[in-house]
XYZ file of C-alpha atoms in Angstrom:
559
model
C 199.101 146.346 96.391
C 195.561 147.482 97.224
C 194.526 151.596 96.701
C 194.799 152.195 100.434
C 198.154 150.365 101.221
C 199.535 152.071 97.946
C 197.913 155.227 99.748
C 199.424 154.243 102.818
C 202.670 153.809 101.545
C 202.960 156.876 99.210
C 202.157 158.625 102.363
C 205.107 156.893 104.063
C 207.371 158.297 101.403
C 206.004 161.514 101.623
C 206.562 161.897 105.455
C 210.261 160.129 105.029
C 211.092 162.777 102.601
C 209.533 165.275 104.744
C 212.061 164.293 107.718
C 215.086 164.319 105.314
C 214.323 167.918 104.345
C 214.311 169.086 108.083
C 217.093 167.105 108.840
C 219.022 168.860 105.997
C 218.037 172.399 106.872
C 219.855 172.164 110.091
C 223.463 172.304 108.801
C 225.036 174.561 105.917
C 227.943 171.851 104.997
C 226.736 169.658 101.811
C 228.196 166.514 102.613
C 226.369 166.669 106.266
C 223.213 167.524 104.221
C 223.597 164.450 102.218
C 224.338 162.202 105.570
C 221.337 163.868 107.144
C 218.595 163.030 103.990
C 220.208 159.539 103.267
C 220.034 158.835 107.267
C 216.441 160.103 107.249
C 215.278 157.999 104.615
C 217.172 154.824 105.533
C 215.113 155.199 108.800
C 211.680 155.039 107.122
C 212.813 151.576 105.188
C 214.706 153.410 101.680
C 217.910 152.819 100.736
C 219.585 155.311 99.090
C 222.109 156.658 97.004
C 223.884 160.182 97.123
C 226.172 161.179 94.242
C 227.562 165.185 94.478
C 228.156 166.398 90.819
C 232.063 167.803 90.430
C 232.340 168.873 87.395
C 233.271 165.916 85.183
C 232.687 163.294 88.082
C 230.098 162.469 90.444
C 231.571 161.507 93.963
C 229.572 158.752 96.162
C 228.913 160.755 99.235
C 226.437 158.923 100.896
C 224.978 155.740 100.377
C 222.672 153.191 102.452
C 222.647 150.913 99.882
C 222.364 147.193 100.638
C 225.267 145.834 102.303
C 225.957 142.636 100.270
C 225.969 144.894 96.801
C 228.483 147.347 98.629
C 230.587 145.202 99.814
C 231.072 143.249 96.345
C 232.014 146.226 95.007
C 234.486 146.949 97.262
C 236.071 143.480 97.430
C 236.601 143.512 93.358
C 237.975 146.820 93.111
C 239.942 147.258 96.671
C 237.873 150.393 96.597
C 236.016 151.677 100.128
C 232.343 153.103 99.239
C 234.148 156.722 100.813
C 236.651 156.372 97.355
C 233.616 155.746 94.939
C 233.984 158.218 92.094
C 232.884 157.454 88.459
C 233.548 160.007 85.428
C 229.841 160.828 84.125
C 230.780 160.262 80.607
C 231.121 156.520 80.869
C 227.767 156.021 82.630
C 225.061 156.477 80.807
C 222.188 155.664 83.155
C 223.509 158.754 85.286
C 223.120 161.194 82.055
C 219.909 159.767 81.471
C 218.876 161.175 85.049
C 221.352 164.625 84.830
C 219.202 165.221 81.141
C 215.945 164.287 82.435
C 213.357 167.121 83.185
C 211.496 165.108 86.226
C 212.624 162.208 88.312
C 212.877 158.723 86.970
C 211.505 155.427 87.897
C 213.557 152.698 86.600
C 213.721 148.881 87.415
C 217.364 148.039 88.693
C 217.389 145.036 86.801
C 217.048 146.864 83.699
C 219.489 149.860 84.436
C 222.465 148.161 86.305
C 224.334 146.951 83.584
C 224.302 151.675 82.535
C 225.611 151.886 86.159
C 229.388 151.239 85.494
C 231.525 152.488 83.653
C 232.631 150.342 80.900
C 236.015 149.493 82.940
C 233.546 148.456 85.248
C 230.352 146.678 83.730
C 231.557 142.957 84.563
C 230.394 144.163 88.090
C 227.063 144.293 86.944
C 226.619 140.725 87.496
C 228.405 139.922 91.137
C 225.819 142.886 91.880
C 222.464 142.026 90.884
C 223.148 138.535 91.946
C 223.057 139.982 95.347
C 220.430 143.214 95.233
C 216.712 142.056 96.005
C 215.135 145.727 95.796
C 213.122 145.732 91.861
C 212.605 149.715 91.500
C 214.131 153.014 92.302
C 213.569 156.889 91.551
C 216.819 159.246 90.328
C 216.650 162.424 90.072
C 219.069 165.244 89.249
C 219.061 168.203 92.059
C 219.875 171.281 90.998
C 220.597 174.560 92.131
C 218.846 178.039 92.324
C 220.741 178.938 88.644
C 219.088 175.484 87.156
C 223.158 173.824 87.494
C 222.854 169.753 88.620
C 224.757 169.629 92.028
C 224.295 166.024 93.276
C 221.944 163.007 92.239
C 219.736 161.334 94.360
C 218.768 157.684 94.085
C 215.502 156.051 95.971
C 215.623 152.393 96.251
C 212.156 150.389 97.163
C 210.323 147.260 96.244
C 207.207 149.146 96.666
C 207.711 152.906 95.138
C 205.271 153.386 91.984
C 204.967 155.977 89.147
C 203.023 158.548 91.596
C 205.785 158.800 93.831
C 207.920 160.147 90.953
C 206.721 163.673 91.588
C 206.811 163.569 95.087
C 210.472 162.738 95.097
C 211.206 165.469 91.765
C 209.475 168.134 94.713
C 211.991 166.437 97.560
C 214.705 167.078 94.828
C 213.939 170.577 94.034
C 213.674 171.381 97.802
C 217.159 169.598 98.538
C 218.447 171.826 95.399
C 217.195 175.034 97.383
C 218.565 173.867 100.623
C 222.033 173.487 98.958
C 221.998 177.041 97.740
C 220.915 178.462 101.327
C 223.728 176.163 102.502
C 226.430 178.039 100.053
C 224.855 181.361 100.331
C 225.102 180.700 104.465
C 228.902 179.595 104.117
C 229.198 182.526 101.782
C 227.926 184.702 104.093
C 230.294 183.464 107.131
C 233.388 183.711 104.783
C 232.471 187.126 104.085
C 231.972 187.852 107.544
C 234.900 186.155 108.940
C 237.201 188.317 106.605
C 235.069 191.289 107.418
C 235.539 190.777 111.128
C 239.777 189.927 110.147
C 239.864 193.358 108.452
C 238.205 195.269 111.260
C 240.619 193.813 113.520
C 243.663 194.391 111.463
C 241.980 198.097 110.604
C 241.603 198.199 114.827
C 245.548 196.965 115.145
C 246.376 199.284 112.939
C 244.593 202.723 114.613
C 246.331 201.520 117.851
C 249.841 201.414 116.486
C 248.952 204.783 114.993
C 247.777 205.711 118.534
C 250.870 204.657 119.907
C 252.742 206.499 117.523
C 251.180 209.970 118.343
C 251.364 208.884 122.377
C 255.326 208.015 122.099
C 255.709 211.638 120.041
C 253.385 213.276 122.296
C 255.719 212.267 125.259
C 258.815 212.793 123.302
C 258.026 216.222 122.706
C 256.323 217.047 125.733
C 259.507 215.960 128.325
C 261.488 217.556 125.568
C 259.969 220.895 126.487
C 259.924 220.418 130.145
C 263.916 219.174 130.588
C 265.247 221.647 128.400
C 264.773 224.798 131.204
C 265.970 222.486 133.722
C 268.940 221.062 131.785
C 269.737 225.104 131.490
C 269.224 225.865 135.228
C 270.999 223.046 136.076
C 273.946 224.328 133.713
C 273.504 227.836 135.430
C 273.918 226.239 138.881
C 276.975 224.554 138.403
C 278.936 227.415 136.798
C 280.281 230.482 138.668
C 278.540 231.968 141.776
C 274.845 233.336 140.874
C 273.321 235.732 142.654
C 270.453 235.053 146.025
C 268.305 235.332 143.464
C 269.220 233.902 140.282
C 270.184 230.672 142.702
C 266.412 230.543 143.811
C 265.160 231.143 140.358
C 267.229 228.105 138.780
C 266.515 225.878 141.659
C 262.450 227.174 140.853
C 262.801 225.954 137.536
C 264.035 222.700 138.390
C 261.003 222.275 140.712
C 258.300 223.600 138.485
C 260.072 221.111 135.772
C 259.883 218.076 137.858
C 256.517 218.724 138.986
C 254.991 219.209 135.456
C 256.722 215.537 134.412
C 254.822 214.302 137.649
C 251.802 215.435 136.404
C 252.345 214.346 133.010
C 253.135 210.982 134.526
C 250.124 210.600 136.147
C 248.244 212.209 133.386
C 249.483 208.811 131.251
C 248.465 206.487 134.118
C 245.490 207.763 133.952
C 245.214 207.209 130.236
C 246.224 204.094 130.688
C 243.541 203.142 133.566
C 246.478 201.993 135.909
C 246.570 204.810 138.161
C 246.452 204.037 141.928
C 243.050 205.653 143.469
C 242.257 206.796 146.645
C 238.355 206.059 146.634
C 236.704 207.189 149.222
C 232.779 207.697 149.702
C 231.830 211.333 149.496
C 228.837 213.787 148.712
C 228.926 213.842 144.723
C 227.931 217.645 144.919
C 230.101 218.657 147.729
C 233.153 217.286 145.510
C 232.116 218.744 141.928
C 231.154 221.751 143.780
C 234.853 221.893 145.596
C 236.450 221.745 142.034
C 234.395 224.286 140.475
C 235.455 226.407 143.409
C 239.028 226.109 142.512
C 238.204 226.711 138.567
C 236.353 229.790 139.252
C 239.887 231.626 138.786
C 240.864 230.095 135.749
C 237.701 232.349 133.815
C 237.881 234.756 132.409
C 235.144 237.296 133.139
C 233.503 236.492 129.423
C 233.074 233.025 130.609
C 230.012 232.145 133.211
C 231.030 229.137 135.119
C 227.047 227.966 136.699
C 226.673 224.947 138.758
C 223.532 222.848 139.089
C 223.903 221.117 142.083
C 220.951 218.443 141.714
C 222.548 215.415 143.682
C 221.497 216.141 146.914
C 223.252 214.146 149.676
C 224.201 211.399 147.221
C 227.770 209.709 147.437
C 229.691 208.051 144.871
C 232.977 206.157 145.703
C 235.636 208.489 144.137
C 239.137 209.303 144.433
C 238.918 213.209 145.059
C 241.645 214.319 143.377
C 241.171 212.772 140.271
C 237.816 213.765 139.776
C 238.808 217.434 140.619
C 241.106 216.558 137.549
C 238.214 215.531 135.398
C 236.217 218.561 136.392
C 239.603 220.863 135.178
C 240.512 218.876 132.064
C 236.574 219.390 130.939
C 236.568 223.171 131.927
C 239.903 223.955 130.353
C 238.161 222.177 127.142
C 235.223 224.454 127.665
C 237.042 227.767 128.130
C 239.787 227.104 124.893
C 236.265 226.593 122.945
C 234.584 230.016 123.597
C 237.397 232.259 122.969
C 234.431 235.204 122.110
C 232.385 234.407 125.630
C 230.001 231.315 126.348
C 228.473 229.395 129.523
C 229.918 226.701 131.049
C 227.370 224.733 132.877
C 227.915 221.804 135.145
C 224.593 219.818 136.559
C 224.752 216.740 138.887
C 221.193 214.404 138.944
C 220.329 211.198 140.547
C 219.300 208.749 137.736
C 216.599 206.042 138.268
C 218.119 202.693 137.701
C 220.761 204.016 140.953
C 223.468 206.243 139.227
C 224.735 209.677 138.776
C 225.357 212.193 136.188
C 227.654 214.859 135.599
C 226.567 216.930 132.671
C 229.476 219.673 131.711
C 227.877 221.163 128.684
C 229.318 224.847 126.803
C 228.338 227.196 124.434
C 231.502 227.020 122.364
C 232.186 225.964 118.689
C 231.303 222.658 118.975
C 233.237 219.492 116.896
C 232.406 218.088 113.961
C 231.187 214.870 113.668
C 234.290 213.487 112.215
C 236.391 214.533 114.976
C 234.318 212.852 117.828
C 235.130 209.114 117.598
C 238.854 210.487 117.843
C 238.537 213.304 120.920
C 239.193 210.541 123.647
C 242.548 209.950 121.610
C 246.149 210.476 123.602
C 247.889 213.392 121.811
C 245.027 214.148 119.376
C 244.039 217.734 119.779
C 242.004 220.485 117.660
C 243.785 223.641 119.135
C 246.621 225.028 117.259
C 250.334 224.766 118.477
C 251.139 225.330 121.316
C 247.938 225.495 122.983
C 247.577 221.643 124.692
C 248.845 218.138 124.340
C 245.551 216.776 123.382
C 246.096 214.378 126.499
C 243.193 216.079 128.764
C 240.276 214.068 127.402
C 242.036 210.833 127.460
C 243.187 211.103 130.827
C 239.530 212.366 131.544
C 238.013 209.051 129.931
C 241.060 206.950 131.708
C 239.852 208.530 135.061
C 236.374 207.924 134.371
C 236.584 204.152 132.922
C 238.703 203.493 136.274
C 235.725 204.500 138.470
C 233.761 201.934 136.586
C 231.988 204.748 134.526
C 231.057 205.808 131.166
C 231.764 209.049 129.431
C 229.412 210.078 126.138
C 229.829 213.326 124.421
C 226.933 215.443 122.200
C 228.052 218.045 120.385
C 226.933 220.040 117.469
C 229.440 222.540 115.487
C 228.170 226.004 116.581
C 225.871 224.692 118.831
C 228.792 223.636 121.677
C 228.914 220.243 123.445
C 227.927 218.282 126.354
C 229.647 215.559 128.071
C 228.120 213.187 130.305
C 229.735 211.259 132.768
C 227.904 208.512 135.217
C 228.651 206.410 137.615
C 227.112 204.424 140.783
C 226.137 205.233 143.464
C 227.175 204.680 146.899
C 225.223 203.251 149.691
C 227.441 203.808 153.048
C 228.022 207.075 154.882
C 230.476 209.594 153.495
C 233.799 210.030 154.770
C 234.850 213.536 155.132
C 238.030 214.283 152.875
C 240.841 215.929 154.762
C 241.269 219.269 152.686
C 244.471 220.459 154.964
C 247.790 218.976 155.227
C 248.571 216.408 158.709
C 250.800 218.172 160.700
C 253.906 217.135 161.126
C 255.748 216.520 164.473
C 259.457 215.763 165.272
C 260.150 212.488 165.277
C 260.892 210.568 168.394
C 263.595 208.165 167.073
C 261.720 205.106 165.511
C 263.972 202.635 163.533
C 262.695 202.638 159.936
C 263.915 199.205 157.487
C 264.146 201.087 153.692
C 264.378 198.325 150.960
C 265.063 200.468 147.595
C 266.612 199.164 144.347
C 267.910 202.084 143.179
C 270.813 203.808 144.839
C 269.841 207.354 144.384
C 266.324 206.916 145.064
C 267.314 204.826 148.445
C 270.174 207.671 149.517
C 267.323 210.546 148.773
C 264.884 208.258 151.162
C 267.394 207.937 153.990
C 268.798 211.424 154.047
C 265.025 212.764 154.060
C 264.303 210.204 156.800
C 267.445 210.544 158.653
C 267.307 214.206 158.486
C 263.712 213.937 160.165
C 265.085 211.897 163.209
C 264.588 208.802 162.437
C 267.012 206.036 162.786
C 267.854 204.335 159.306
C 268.813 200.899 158.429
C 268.777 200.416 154.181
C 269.197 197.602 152.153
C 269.149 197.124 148.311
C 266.796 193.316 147.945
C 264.142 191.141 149.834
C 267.535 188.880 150.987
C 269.544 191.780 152.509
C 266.222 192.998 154.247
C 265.699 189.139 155.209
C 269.190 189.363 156.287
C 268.466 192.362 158.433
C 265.444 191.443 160.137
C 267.182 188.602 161.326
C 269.826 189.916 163.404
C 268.683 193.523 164.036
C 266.045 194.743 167.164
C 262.269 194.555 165.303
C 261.865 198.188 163.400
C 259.139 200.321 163.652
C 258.142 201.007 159.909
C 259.234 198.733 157.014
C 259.649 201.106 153.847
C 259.784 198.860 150.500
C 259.948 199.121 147.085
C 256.897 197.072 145.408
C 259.270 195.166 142.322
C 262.682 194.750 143.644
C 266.001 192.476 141.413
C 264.923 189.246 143.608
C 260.844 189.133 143.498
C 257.790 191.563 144.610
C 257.569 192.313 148.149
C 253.994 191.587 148.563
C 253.735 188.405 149.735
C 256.562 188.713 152.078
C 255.390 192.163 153.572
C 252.134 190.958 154.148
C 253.232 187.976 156.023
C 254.881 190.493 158.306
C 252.110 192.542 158.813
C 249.984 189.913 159.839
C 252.550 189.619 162.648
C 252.324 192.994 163.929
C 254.628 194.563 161.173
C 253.819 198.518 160.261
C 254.580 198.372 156.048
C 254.216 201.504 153.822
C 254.877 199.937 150.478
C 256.652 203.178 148.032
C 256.723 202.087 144.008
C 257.056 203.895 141.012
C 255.047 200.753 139.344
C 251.776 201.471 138.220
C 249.652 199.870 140.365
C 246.173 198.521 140.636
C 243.347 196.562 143.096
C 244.117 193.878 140.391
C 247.783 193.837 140.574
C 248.337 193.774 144.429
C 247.332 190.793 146.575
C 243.955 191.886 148.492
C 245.460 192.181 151.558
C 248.604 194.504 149.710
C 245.669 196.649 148.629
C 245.178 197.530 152.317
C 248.399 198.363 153.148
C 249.620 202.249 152.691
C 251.194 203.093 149.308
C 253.001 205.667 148.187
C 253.655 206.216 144.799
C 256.799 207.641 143.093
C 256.963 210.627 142.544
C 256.774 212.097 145.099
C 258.295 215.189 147.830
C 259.511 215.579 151.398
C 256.354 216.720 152.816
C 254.340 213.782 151.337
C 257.248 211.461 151.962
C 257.181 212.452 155.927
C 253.306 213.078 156.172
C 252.675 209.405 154.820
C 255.686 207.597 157.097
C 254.392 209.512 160.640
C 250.615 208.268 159.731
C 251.828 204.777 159.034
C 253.692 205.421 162.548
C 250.523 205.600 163.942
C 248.685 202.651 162.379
């Protein structure tokens, strides 16, 4: 071979073993490493042979040897070239390679009788009988602590001594690529348990969280049924006085209006509160709630409102974020038991949100504490002094308008929450701050489907006692049942989740033909949960009194 075709060539082999080493840094498994190079190189006219070291053995993992040599092999020893494994001690050609400093060139005529083991070496001569390639290049490829990991065997009628080093570089470089493979599966083990660990360390905090929620609620209706167990006790034993009579049956009110609240107080925790939105002046509501805090300050407390939204609306439910407003002022006031300032600002921010910034002068919380203030249940103040429910119910609320809630806080320095959310484009709706009067009722026929039997009596003595003419049943059949043989009723009243399916589907259906619905549920419910043309309908959700009761029936009435 001339100086430029030896040129040529040696160039060849350069750029072949240039292509194998990109191939092989695109993967981080060894044997795909090996499958890439030998690929590689069997595409630029090289056969080749990849042994990975084991310990004692070296394992054939890849090999593009010629065909007629492998399958000899495989026909005398019923082996398939996947199953090739030789113990290193009996070859001694493959020590010669794993001992050498540099790669070697060797003539295969000369080495193929060290090739197999001595079990083996009666192949040597099926073999060579069928090879035509004269020379080949081993060399040993080690890792980044100097430890062989795999030979590598270059077959080629035309390779010479000066491709020796090139190959002993291609060697070292398949050595490194080896160790970023392992260091790269290393890496993913050690994130793949770090990730199982945070996620049995997140498991973990939430059956903690549950913990302190179920006690939380365990003590707290604890507390609130004991005076009306006692009242209820009172009532039932000899005559009481005018007034002791209106003070037990006051207890029993106040009692089953403070497990409403803390009722809704865990649907709102729980994001699975029903909401009222409606689009309204962001100011003119924050403003309306401050109004009603105002009494709950004492006069070492300033209360100041920043009104800086202008006319901008948000689409809120009301009520709720009157409750947000009173949960963070409560907050505020238990934190500056010496005096403070309670500030509450509203802006307009650029990318087309708002802000509510309710910042105080108070004691501040330590860092430590503020990954765990949005906890149910989990509450600085001493005993007796709240449930530690008020921020999560403010975050629940806030999450369930599609907002975000960050607090800033400093010990001595007081803290700041933030709360945004987006803004609304229409035209406000006015929110009706009196109650609907309530006429007599002129008779309708009302179709009550409740479940329960006390709930359904309370419904149609209310009702009944109202005017209206009442026709109950207990399922979706019985109120099929009804339907079918009775006049068509002015108002169908129905339980959302009744013993024979949800009412939904069937109540909508019945709408659609002229039907009035008001669906009444105890369920938590959510835009999710109902069908979207449920979510239209009127719902009233347990618990809830007479007044509401009758005020919610007469406007569905008049739908």
């Amino acid at each position: 071979m001339g100086g430029e075709e030896a040129q040529e060539r040696r160039l060849e082999v350069m750029a072949a073993l240039s292509r194998a080493g990109l191939a092989a840094a695109r993967t981080a498994n060894p044997d795909a490493i090996y499958t890439s190079v030998a690929d590689s190189l069997r595409d630029a006219g090289f056969f080749v042979s990849i042994y990975a070291v084991e310990g004692e053995y070296a394992r054939l993992v890849k090999s593009s040897f010629a065909e007629k040599a492998v399958k000899v092999v495989e026909r005398h020893t019923n082996l398939r070239q996947d199953d090739f494994r030789v113990l290193l001690a009996e070859v001694p050609f493959y020590r010669r390679v794993l001992s050498a400093e540099d790669a070697l060139l060797f003539d295969t005529a000369e080495v193929l009788g060290d090739v197999f083991p001595s079990s083996a070496k009666w192949l040597a001569g099926p073999v060579a009988r069928v090879i035509k390639i004269r020379r080949g290049i081993g060399a040993a490829v080690r890792d980044e602590k100097g430890d062989a990991v795999a030979l590598l065997f270059l077959l080629g009628n035309e390779l010479t001594p000066r491709d020796v080093s090139t190959a002993s570089v291609f060697a070292q470089l398949l050595g490194l690529t080896l160790g970023r493979a392992r260091i790269t599966r290393e890496l993913e083990d050690n994130v793949s348990a770090l990730q199982q660990a945070q996620q049995q360390l997140v498991q973990a905090q939430k059956i903690e969280a549950i913990g302190r929620l179920t006690g939380g609620i365990a003590h707290d209706f604890n507390n609130l049924l004991t005076p009306a167990l006692f009242a209820v006790g009172e009532l039932q034993g000899p005559a009481l006085s005018p007034a002791d009579h209106r003070e037990c049956v006051d207890t029993i009110r106040q009692t089953l209006e403070r497990c409403a609240d803390l009722t809704r107080s865990l649907l709102a925790f729980g994001r699975r509160q029903v909401l009222t939105r409606r689009r309204v002046v962001l100011d003119d509501a924050v403003g309306s709630a401050l109004r009603l805090l105002r009494a709950t300050f004492q006069e070492h407390v300033r209360l100041e409102w920043a009104p800086g939204a202008g006319t901008t609306l948000v689409e809120a439910d009301v009520t709720q974020l009157h409750q947000v407003m009173i949960n963070l002022a409560l907050n505020a006031r238990d934190a500056m038991p010496g005096g403070g300032v309670f500030k509450v600002t509203t802006r307009v921010l650029p990318e087309g949100s708002v802000e509510i910034e309710c910042a105080d002068t108070g004691a501040g919380i330590a860092p430590s504490l503020q990954t765990r203030i949005f906890e149910p249940f989990f509450t600085t103040k001493g005993p007796g002094r709240g449930t530690g429910l008020g921020l999560s119910v403010v975050e629940g609320i806030v999450h369930q308008h599609g907002g975000t809630i960050a607090v800033e806080s400093n010990e001595g320095a007081g803290t700041t929450f933030r709360i945004r959310m987006q803004a609304a484009l229409a035209e406000a709706v006015q929110v009706r701050t009196t109650p609907v009067p309530v006429g007599p009722s002129s008779g309708q026929r009302l179709l009550v489907v409740e479940d329960d039997p006390l709930v359904r009596r309370t419904l149609v003595r209310i009702l009944a006692a109202r005017g209206y003419s009442i026709v109950e049943a207990s399922s979706l059949a019985q109120a099929r049942e009804l339907r079918a043989k009775s006049p068509p009723f002015d108002l169908l009243v129905t339980d959302v989740v009744l013993p024979d399916g949800h009412s939904t589907d069937e109540a909508v259906a019945l709408h659609r033909a002229g039907q009035r619905v008001l669906f009444v549920t105890g369920h938590p419910l959510d835009a999710n949960w109902l069908p979207v043309e449920a979510s239209r309908l009127p719902v009233l959700q347990k618990p809830f009194g007479p007044g509401e009761l009758i005020a919610v029936v007469e406007a569905a009435l008049r739908q």
